[in-house]
mmCIF file of C-alpha atoms in Angstrom:
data_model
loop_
_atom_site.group_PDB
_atom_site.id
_atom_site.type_symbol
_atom_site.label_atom_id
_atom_site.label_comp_id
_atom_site.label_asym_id
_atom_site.label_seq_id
_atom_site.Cartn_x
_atom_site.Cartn_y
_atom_site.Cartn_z
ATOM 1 C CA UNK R 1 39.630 -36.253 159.014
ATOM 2 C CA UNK R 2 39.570 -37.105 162.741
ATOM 3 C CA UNK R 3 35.871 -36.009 163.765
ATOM 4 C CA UNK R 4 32.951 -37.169 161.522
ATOM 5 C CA UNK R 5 29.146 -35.729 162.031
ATOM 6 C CA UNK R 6 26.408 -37.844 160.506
ATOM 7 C CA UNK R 7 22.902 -35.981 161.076
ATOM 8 C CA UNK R 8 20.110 -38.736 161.479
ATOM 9 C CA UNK R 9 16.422 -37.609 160.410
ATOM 10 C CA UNK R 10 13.289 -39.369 159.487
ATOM 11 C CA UNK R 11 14.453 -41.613 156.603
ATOM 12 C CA UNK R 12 14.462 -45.079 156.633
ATOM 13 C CA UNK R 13 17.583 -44.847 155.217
ATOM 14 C CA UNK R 14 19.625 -43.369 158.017
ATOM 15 C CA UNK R 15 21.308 -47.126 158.766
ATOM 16 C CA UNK R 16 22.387 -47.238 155.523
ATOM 17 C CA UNK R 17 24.440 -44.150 155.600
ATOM 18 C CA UNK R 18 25.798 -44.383 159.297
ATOM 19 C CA UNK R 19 26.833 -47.874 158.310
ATOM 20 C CA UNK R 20 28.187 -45.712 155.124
ATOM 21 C CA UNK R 21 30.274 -43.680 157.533
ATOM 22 C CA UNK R 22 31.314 -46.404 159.384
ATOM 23 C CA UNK R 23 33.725 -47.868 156.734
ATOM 24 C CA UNK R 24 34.461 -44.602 155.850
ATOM 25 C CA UNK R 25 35.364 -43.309 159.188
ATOM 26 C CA UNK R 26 37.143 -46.992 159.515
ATOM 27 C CA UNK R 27 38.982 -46.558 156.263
ATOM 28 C CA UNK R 28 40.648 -42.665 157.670
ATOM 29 C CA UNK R 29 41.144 -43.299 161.242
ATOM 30 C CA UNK R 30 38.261 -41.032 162.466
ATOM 31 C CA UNK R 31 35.506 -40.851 165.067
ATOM 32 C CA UNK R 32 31.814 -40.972 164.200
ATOM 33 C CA UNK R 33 29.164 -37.922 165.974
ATOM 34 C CA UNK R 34 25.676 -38.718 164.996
ATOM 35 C CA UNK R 35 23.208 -36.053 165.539
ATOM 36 C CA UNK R 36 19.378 -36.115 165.699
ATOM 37 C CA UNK R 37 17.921 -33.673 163.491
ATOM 38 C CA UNK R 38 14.033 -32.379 163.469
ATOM 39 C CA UNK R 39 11.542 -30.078 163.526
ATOM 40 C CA UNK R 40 8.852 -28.796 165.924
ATOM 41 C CA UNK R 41 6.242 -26.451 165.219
ATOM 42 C CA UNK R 42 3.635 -25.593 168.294
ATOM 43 C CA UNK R 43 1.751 -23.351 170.495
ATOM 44 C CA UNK R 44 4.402 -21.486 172.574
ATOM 45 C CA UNK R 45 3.907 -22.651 175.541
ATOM 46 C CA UNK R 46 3.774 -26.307 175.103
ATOM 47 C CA UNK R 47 6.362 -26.228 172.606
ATOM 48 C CA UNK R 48 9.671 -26.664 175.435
ATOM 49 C CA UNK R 49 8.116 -29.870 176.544
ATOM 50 C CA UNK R 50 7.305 -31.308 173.408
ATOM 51 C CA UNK R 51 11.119 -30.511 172.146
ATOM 52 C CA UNK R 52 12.522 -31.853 175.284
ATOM 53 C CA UNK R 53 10.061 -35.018 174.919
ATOM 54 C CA UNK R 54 11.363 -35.259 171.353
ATOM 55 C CA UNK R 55 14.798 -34.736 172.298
ATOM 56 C CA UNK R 56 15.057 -37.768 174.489
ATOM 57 C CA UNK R 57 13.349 -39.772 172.282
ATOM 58 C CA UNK R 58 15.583 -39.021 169.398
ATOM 59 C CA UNK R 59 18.347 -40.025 171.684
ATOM 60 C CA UNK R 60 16.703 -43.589 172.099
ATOM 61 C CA UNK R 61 16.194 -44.097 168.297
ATOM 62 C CA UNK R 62 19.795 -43.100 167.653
ATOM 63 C CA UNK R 63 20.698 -45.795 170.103
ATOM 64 C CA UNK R 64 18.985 -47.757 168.555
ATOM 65 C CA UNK R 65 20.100 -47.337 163.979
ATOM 66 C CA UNK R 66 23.598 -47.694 165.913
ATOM 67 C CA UNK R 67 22.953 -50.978 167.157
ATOM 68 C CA UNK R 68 21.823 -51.790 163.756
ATOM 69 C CA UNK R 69 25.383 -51.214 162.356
ATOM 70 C CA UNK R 70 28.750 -53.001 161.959
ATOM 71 C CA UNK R 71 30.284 -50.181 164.001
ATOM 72 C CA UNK R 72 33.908 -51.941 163.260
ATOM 73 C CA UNK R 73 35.395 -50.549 166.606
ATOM 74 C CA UNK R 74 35.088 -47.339 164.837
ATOM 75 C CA UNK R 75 33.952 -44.727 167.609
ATOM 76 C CA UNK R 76 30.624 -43.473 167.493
ATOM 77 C CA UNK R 77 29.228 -41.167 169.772
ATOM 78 C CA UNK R 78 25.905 -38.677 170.095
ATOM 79 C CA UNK R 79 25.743 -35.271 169.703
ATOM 80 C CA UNK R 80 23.200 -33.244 170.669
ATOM 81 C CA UNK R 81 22.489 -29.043 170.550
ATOM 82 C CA UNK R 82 19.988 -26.470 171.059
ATOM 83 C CA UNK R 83 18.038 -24.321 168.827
ATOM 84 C CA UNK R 84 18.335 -23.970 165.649
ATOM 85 C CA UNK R 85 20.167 -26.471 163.094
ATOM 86 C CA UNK R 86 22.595 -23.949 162.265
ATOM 87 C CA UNK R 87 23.096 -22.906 165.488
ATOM 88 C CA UNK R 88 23.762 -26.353 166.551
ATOM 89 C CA UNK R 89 26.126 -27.438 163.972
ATOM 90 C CA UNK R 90 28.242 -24.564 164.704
ATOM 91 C CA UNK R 91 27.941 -25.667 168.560
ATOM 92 C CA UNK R 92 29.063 -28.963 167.676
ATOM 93 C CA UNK R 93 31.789 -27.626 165.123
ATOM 94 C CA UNK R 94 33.283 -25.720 167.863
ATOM 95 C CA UNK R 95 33.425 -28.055 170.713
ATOM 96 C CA UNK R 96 34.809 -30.905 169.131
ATOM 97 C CA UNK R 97 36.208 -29.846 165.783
ATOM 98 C CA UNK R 98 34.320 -31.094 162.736
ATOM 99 C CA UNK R 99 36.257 -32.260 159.848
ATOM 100 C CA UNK R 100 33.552 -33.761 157.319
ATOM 101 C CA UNK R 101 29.521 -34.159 157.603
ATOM 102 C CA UNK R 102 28.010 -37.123 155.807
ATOM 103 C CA UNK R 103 24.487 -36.799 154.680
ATOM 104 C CA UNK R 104 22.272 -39.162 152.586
ATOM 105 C CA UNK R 105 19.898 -36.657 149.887
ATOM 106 C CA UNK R 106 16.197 -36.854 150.626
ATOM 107 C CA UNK R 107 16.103 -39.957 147.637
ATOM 108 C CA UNK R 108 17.626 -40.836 144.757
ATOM 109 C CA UNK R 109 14.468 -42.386 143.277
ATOM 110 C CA UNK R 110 14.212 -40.560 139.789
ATOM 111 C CA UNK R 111 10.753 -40.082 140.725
ATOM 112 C CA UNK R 112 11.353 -38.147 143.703
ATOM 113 C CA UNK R 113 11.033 -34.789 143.310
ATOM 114 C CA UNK R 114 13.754 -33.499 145.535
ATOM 115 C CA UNK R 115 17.462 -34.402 145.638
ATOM 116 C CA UNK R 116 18.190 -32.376 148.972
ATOM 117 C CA UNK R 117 15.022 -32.323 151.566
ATOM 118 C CA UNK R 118 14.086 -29.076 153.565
ATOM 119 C CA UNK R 119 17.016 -30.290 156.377
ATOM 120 C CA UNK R 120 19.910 -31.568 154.204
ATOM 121 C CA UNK R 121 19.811 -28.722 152.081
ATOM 122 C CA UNK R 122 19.879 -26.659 155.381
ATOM 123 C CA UNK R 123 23.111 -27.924 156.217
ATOM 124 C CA UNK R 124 24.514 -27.921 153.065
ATOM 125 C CA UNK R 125 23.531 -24.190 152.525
ATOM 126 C CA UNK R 126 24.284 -22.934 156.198
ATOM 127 C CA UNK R 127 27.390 -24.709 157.123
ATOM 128 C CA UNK R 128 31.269 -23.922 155.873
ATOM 129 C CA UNK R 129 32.531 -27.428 157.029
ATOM 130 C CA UNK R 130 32.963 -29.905 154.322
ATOM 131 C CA UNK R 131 30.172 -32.492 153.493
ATOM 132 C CA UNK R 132 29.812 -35.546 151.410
ATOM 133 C CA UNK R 133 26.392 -36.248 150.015
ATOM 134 C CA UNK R 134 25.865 -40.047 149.627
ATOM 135 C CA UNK R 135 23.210 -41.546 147.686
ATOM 136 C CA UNK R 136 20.936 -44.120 149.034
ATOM 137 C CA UNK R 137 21.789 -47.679 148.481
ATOM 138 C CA UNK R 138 26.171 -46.617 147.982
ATOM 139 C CA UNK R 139 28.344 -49.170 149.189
ATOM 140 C CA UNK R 140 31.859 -47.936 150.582
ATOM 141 C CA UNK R 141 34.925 -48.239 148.050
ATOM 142 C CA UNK R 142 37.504 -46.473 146.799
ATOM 143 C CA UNK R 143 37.059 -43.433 144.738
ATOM 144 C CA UNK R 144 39.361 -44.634 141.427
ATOM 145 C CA UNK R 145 38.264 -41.169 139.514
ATOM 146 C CA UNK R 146 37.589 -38.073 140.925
ATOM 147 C CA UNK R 147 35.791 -35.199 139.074
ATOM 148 C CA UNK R 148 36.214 -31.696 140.568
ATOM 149 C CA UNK R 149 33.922 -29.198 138.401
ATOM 150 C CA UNK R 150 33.973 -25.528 139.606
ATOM 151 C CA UNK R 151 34.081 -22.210 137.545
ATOM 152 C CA UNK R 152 36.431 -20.264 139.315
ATOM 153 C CA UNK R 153 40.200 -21.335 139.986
ATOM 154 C CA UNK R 154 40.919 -19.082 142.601
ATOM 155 C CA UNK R 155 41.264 -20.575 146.237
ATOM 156 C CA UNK R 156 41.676 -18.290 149.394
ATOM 157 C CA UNK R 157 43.767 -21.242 151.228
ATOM 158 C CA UNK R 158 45.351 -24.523 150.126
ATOM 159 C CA UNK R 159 43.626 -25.829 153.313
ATOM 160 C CA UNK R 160 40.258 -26.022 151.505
ATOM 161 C CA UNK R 161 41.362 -28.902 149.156
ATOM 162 C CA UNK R 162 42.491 -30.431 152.526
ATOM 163 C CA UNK R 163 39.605 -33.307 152.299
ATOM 164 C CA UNK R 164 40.154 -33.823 148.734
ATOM 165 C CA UNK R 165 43.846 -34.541 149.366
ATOM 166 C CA UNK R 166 43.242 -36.867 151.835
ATOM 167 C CA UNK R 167 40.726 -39.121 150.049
ATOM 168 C CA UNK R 168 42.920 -38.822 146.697
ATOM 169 C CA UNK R 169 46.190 -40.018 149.087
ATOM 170 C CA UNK R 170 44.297 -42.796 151.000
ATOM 171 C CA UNK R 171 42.744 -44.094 147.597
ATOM 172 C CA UNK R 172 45.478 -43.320 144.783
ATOM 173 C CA UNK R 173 42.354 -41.573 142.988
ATOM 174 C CA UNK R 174 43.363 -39.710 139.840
ATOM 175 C CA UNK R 175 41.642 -36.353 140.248
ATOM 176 C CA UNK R 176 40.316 -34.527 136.885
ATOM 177 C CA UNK R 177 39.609 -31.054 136.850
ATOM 178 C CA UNK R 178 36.629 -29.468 134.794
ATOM 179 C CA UNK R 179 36.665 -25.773 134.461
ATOM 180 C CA UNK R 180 33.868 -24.458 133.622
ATOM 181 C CA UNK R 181 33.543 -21.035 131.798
ATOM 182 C CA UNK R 182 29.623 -19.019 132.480
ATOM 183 C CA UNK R 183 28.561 -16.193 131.189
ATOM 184 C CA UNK R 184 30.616 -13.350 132.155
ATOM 185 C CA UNK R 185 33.739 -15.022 133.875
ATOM 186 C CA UNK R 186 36.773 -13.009 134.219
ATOM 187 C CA UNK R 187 40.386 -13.524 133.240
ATOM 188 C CA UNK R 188 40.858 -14.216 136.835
ATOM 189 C CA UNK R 189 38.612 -17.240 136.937
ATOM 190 C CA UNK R 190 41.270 -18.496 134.772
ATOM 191 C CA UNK R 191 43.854 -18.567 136.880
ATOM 192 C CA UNK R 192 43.681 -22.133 138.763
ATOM 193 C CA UNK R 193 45.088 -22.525 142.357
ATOM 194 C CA UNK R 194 48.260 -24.151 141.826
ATOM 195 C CA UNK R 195 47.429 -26.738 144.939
ATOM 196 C CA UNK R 196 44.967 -27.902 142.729
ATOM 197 C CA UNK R 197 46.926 -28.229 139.449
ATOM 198 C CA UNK R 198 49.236 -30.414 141.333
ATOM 199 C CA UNK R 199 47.459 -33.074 142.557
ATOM 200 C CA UNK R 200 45.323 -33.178 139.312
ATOM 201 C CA UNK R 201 46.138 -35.331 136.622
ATOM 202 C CA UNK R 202 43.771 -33.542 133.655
ATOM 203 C CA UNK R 203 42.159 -30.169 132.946
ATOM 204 C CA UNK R 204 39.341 -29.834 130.681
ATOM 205 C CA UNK R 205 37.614 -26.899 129.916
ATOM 206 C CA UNK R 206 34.031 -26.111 128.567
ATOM 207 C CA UNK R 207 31.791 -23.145 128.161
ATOM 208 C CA UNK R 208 27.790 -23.799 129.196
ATOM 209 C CA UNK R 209 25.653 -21.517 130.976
ATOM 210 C CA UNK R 210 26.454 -23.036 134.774
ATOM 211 C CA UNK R 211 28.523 -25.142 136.383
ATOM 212 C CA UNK R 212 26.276 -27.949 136.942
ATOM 213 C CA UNK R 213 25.359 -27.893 133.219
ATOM 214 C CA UNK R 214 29.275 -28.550 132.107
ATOM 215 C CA UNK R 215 29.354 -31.334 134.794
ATOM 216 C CA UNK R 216 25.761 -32.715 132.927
ATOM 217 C CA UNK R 217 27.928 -32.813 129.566
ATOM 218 C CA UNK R 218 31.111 -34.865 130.827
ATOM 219 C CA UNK R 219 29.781 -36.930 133.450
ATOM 220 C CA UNK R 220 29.405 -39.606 131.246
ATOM 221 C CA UNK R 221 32.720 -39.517 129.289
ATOM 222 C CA UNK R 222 34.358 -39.286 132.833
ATOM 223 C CA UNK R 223 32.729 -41.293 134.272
ATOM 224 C CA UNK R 224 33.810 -40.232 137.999
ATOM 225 C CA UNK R 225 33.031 -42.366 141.706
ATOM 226 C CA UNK R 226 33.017 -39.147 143.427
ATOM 227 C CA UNK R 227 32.113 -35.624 142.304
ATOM 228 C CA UNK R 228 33.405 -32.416 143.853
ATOM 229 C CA UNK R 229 32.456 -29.249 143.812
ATOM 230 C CA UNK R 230 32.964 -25.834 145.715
ATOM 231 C CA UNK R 231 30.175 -24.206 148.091
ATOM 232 C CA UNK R 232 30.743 -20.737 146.370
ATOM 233 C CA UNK R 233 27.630 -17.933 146.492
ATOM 234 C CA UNK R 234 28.236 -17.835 143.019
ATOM 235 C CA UNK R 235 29.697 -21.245 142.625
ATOM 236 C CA UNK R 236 27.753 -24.850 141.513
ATOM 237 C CA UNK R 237 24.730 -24.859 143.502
ATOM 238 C CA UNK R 238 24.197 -21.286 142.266
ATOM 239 C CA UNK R 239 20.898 -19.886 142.971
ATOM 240 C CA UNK R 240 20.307 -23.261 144.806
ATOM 241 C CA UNK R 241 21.204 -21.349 147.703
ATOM 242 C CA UNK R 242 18.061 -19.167 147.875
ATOM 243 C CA UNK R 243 16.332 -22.031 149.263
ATOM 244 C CA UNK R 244 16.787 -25.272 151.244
ATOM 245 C CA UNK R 245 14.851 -27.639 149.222
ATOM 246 C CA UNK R 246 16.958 -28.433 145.979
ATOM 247 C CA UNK R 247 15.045 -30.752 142.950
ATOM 248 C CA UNK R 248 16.091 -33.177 140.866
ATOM 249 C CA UNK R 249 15.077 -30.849 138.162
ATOM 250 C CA UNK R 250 17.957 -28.546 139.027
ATOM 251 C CA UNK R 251 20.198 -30.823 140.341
ATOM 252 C CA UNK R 252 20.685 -34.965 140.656
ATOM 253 C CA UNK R 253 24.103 -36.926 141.049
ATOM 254 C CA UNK R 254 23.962 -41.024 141.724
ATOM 255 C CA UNK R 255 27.146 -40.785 142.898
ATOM 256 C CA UNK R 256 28.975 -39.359 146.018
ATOM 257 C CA UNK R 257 29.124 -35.750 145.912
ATOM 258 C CA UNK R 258 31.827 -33.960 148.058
ATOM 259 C CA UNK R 259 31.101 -30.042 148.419
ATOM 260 C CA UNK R 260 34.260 -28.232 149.641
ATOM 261 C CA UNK R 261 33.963 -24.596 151.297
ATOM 262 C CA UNK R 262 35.188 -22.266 149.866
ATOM 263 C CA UNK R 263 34.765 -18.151 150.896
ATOM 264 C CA UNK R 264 35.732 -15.971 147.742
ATOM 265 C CA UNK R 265 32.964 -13.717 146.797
#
């Protein structure tokens, strides 16, 4: 994992979760890209200045939350795009290579209604490079126990579990594997890559009506520090995709989340 992106918006959090990447990035060897994410709405023909006007003072503020950080000689440097988010990310992606995005979710106040805000869940539903999700307030340590849930055990290319190998490697995490059998799987969903039989160290199996539901029902006798799960158009997340915004009501982890891509179906 050479080439980290970290998206910065609005939230108060955002030193939090650079300094988040920071020992992470520290921990793997990598380089840090922060990116200033945001939104303008406006009449048409004042709407180039006031993006440009934003743009440079997005650059300032992102000077600024990195100042704010332990950077640990860890390289951090800003990236910056045109357009849309999408757009961007794949700009960014292609230039330089992106190996993992880490994101913070809008809260993880019980009382907020969202997990994923309009932007994170943008990225999470537009982009095929690897992202970890990390919850406000998460210190950086070792993942000892890794859940990865998913409902199908077919993977196109070993290369997917790529991120997954390297954090189980760097941390000596024992990975468990939860399959999860929906409503009309196939014999085929049974069949589990053999890449990830062999760096697992259990396989469980359960029948509920989604993924995320047989995830609710042994998260607490696994117990994991990281969850991970495929980004599947059928996979966890679901009908999640259909929109950017994702609740608490549908989904809510207080631990790291790692969403892998994976393009089956």
């Amino acid at each position: 994992m050479m080439n980290i992106l970290v998206p910065i918006g609005t939230s108060t959090n955002a030193t939090e979760t650079l300094q988040y990447a920071v020992d992470f990035a520290e921990a793997f060897g990598s380089e840090i890209y922060v990116m200033e994410v945001f939104n303008v709405t406006g009449k048409t023909g004042t709407l180039t200045n006031v993006t440009q006007k934003i743009a440079d003072s997005g650059k300032e503020r992102l000077k600024e939350i990195i100042g704010k950080v332990n950077t640990k000689q860890v390289s951090i440097k800003i990236a910056s795009f045109k357009g849309e988010l999408k757009d961007g990310l794949r700009e960014i992606d292609k230039e330089i290579g992106l190996d993992l995005i880490i994101l913070a979710p809008r809260s993880n106040d019980i009382q907020e209604e969202y997990y994923l805000g309009q932007t994170s869940g943008a990225i999470i539903k537009e982009t095929n490079i690897p992202t970890l999700i990390v919850p406000k307030g998460t210190t950086y340590k070792a993942f000892s126990t890794i859940l990865v849930a998913f409902k199908s055990g077919i993977l196109k290319r070993k290369r997917i579990l790529d991120p997954l190998i390297e954090i189980k490697n760097k941390h000596k995490s024992k990975v468990n594997l939860l399959m999860v059998k929906t409503p009309g799987y196939s014999d085929d969903d049974l069949k589990i890559n053999t890449a990830l039989m062999d760096i697992s160290s259990q396989l469980t199996f359960t029948e509920n009506p989604t993924t995320y539901h047989g995830v609710l029902e042994h998260f607490q006798a696994e117990h994991p520090d990281l969850l991970c799960v495929f980004r599947r158009k059928r996979g966890f997340f679901k009908k999640l995709w259909e929109k950017s915004t994702i609740s608490k009501s549908e989904f809510y982890a207080p631990i790291p989340v790692l969403v892998l891509s994976v393009k089956k179906d």
